[in-house]
Every structure is written in C-alpha cells, then in structure tokens.
C-alpha positions as a LaTeX table, in Angstrom:
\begin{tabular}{lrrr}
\hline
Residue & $x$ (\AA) & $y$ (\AA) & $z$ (\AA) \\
\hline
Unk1 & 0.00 & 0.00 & 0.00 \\
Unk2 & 1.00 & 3.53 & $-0.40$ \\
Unk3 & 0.53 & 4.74 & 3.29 \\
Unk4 & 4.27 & 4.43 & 4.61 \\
Unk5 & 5.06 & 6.57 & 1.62 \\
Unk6 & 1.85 & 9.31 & 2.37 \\
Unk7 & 3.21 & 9.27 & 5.91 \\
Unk8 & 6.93 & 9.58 & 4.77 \\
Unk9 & 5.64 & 12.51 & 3.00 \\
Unk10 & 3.90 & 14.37 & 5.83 \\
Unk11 & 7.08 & 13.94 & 7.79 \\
Unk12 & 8.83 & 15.51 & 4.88 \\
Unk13 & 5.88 & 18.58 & 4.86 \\
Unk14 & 6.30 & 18.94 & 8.42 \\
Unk15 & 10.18 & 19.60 & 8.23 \\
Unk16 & 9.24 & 22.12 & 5.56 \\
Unk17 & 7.06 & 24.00 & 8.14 \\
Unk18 & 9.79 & 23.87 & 10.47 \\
Unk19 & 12.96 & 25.16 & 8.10 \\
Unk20 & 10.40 & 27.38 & 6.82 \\
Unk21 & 10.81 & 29.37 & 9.64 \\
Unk22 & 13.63 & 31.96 & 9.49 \\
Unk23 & 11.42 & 33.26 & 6.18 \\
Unk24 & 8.25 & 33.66 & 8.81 \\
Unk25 & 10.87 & 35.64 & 10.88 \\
Unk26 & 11.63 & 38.17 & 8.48 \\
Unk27 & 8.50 & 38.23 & 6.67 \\
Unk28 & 9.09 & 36.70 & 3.56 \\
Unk29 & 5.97 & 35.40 & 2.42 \\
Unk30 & 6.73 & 36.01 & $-0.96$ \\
Unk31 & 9.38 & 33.28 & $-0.62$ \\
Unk32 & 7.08 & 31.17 & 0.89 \\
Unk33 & 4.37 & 31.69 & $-1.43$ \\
Unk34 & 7.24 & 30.73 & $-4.55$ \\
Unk35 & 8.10 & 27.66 & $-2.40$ \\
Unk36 & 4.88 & 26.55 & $-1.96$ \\
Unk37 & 3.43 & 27.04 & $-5.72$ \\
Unk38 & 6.88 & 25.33 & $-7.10$ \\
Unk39 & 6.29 & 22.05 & $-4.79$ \\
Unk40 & 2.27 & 21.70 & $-5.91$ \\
Unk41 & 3.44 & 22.53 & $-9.45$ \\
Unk42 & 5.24 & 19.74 & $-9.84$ \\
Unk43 & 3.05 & 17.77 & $-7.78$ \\
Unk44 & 0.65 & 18.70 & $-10.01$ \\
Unk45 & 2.54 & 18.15 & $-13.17$ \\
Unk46 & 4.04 & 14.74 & $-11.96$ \\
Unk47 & 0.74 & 13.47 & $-10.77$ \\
Unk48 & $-0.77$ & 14.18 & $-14.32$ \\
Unk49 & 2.11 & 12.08 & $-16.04$ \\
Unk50 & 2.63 & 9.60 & $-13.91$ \\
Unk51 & $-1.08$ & 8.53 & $-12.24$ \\
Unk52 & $-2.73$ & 7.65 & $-15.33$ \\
Unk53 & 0.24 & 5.09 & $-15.92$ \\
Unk54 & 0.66 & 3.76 & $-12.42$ \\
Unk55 & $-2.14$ & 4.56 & $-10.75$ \\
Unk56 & $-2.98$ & 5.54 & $-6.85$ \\
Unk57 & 0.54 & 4.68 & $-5.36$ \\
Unk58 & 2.12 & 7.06 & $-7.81$ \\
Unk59 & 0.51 & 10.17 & $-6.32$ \\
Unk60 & 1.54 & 9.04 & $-3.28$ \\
Unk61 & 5.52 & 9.26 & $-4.27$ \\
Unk62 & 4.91 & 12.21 & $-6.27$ \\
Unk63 & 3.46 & 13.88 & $-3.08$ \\
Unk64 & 6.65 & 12.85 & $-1.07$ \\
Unk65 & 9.05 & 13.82 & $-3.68$ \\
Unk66 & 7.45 & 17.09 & $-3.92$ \\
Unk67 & 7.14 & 17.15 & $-0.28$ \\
Unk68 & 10.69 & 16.51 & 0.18 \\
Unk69 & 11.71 & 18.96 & $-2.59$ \\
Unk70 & 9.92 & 21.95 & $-0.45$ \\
Unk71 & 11.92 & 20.83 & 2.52 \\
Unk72 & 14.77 & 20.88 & 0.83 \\
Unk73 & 14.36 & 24.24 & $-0.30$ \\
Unk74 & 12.86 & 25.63 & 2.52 \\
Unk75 & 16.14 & 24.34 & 4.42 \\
Unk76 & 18.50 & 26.15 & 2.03 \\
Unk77 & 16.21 & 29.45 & 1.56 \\
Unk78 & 15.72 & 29.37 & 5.31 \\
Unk79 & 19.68 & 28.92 & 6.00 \\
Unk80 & 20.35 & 31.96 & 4.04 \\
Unk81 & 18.32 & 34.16 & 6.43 \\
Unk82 & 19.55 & 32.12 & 9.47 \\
Unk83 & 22.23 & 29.73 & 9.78 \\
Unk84 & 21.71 & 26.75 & 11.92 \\
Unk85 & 22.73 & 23.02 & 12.56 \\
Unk86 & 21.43 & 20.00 & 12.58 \\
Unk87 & 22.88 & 17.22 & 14.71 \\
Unk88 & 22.76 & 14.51 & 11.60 \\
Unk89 & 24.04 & 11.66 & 13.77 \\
Unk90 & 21.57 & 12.01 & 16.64 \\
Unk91 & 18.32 & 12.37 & 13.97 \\
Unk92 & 19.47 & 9.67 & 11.78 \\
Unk93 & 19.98 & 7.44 & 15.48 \\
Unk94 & 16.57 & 9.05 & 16.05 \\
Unk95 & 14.93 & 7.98 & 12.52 \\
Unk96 & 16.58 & 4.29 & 12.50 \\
Unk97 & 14.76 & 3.73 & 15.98 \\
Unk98 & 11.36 & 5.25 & 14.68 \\
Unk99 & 11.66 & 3.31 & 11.84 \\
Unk100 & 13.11 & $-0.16$ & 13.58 \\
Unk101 & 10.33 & 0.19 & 15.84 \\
Unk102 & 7.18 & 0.75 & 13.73 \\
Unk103 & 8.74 & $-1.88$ & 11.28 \\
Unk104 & 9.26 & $-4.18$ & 14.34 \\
Unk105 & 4.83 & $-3.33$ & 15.10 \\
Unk106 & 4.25 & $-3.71$ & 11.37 \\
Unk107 & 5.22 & $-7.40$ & 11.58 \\
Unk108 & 3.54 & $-7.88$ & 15.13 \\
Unk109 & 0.19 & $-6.63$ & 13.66 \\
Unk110 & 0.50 & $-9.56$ & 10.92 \\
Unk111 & 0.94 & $-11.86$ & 14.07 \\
Unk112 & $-1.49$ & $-10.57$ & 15.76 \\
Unk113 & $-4.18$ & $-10.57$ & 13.32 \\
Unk114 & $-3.52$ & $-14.12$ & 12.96 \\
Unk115 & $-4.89$ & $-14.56$ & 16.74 \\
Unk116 & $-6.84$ & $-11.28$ & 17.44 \\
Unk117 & $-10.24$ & $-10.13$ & 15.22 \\
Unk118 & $-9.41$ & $-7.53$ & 12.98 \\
Unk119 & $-10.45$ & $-5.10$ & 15.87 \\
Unk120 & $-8.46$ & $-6.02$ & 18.60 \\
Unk121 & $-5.46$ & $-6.23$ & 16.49 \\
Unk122 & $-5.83$ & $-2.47$ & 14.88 \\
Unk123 & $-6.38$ & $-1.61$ & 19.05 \\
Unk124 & $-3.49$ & $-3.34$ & 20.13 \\
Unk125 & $-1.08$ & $-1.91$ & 16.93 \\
Unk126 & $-2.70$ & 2.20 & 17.86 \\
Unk127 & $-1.70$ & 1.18 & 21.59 \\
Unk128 & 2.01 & 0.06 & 20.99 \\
Unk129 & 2.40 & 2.97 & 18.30 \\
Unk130 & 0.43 & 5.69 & 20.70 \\
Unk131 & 2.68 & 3.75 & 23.54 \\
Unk132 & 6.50 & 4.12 & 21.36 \\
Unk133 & 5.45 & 7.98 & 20.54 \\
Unk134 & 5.05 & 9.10 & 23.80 \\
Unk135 & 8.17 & 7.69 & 24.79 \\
Unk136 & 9.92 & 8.71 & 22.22 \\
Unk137 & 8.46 & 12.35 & 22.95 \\
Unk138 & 10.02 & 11.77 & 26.40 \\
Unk139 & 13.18 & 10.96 & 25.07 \\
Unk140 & 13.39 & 13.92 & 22.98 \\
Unk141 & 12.29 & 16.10 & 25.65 \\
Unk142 & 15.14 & 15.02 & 27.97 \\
Unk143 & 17.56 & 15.61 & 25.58 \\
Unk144 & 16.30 & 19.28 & 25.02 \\
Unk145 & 16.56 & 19.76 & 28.57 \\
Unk146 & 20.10 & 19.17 & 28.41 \\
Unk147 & 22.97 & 21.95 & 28.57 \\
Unk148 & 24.52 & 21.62 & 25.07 \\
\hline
\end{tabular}
C-alpha cells in the first residue's frame, strides 16, 4: 500500500514548516508563497504524467518527492536568512529507531491478526504505536533539557 510513503511525506511537509521558519521571521511570504506554488506545481505536473500510468501509489511518491523537494528548499532558503545546525548523527539514530520500531509493530500486527479479530489487532497496533510515541516524545524532551 501507499501509506508508509503518504506518511513519509507528511514527515517531509512537516520539516518544511519547520525550516520554513527563518522566512516567517523576516516576513518573507513572498518566498514562501514561490516555495509553496513550485512544490504543488510539480506535484501537479508529476501526478498528471505519472497517475494515469501507475495509478494511486504514484501520487503518493509524487506527493513525497514534492514534499521533500519543499523541505529541501525551505532548508537552504531558510539557511540563508539564518544559519543553523542539525545534529545529523543524533536524527538519523533518532529515525533508525522510529523506523526499527514501527517496522518491528508492522510485523507484530501480521501476528497478531492471525490470533486477534481484525479489531483487537488495529487496538493493540494504535496502543504500541500511541505507547512508542510518547516515549519517544520523552526521550526527545530530555535531551532538550540538556545543557549543550
């Protein structure tokens, strides 16, 4: 299915909202508003060309790619205005556990819905996800609290 992708992308969108910041700062909407029209564009444009050939799950990677290509821009048009760092070996630690882990649920839920009704099993997956994002929130959290 094309969901992990969808939700790849929203990751991807939310980043953008974040390294879109420093332009909110200064008031460069008319950045934004470029940024913005250039990602659906070729959203647009890529869905058109590639959907009628591959159906459903290829507007689901053209939304992440163009997802991805406004946080990529965002990031650089952002960094112009203010400079900043990102710790890459403590968010790539961070996105190998978040991935491990909902990998590691994706195969439970196949074991589970072998035993559980339908039902029970979705419960039981929302719980251990729900359950793994709130301590992963704490993690983060304590780390933030940290002198640097």
């Amino acid at each position: 299915t094309g969901m992990p992708v969808v939700v790849a992308g929203v990751v991807f969108w939310q980043m953008g909202m974040y390294s879109q910041k420093p332009m909110e700062f200064v008031k460069a909407t008319n950045s934004l508003i470029v940024l913005c029209f250039g990602s659906a564009l070729i959203n647009v444009i890529s869905n058109l060309i590639l959907v009628p050939r591959y159906g459903y799950i290829a507007a689901a990677y053209t939304t992440l790619a163009s997802y991805a290509i406004y946080f990529i821009s965002s990031f650089y048009a952002g960094n112009r205005i203010l400079s900043w760092r990102i710790d890459a070996v403590s968010a790539l630690t961070g996105i190998a556990a978040i991935v491990g882990l909902f990998s590691m649920v994706a195969v439970a839920r196949n074991h589970w819905d072998g035993i559980f009704r339908p039902a029970m099993s979705l419960a039981i997956t929302m719980a251990v996800c729900a359950a793994i994002s709130v301590l992963y929130t704490f993690h983060v959290l304590s780390r933030l609290r940290r002198p640097m």
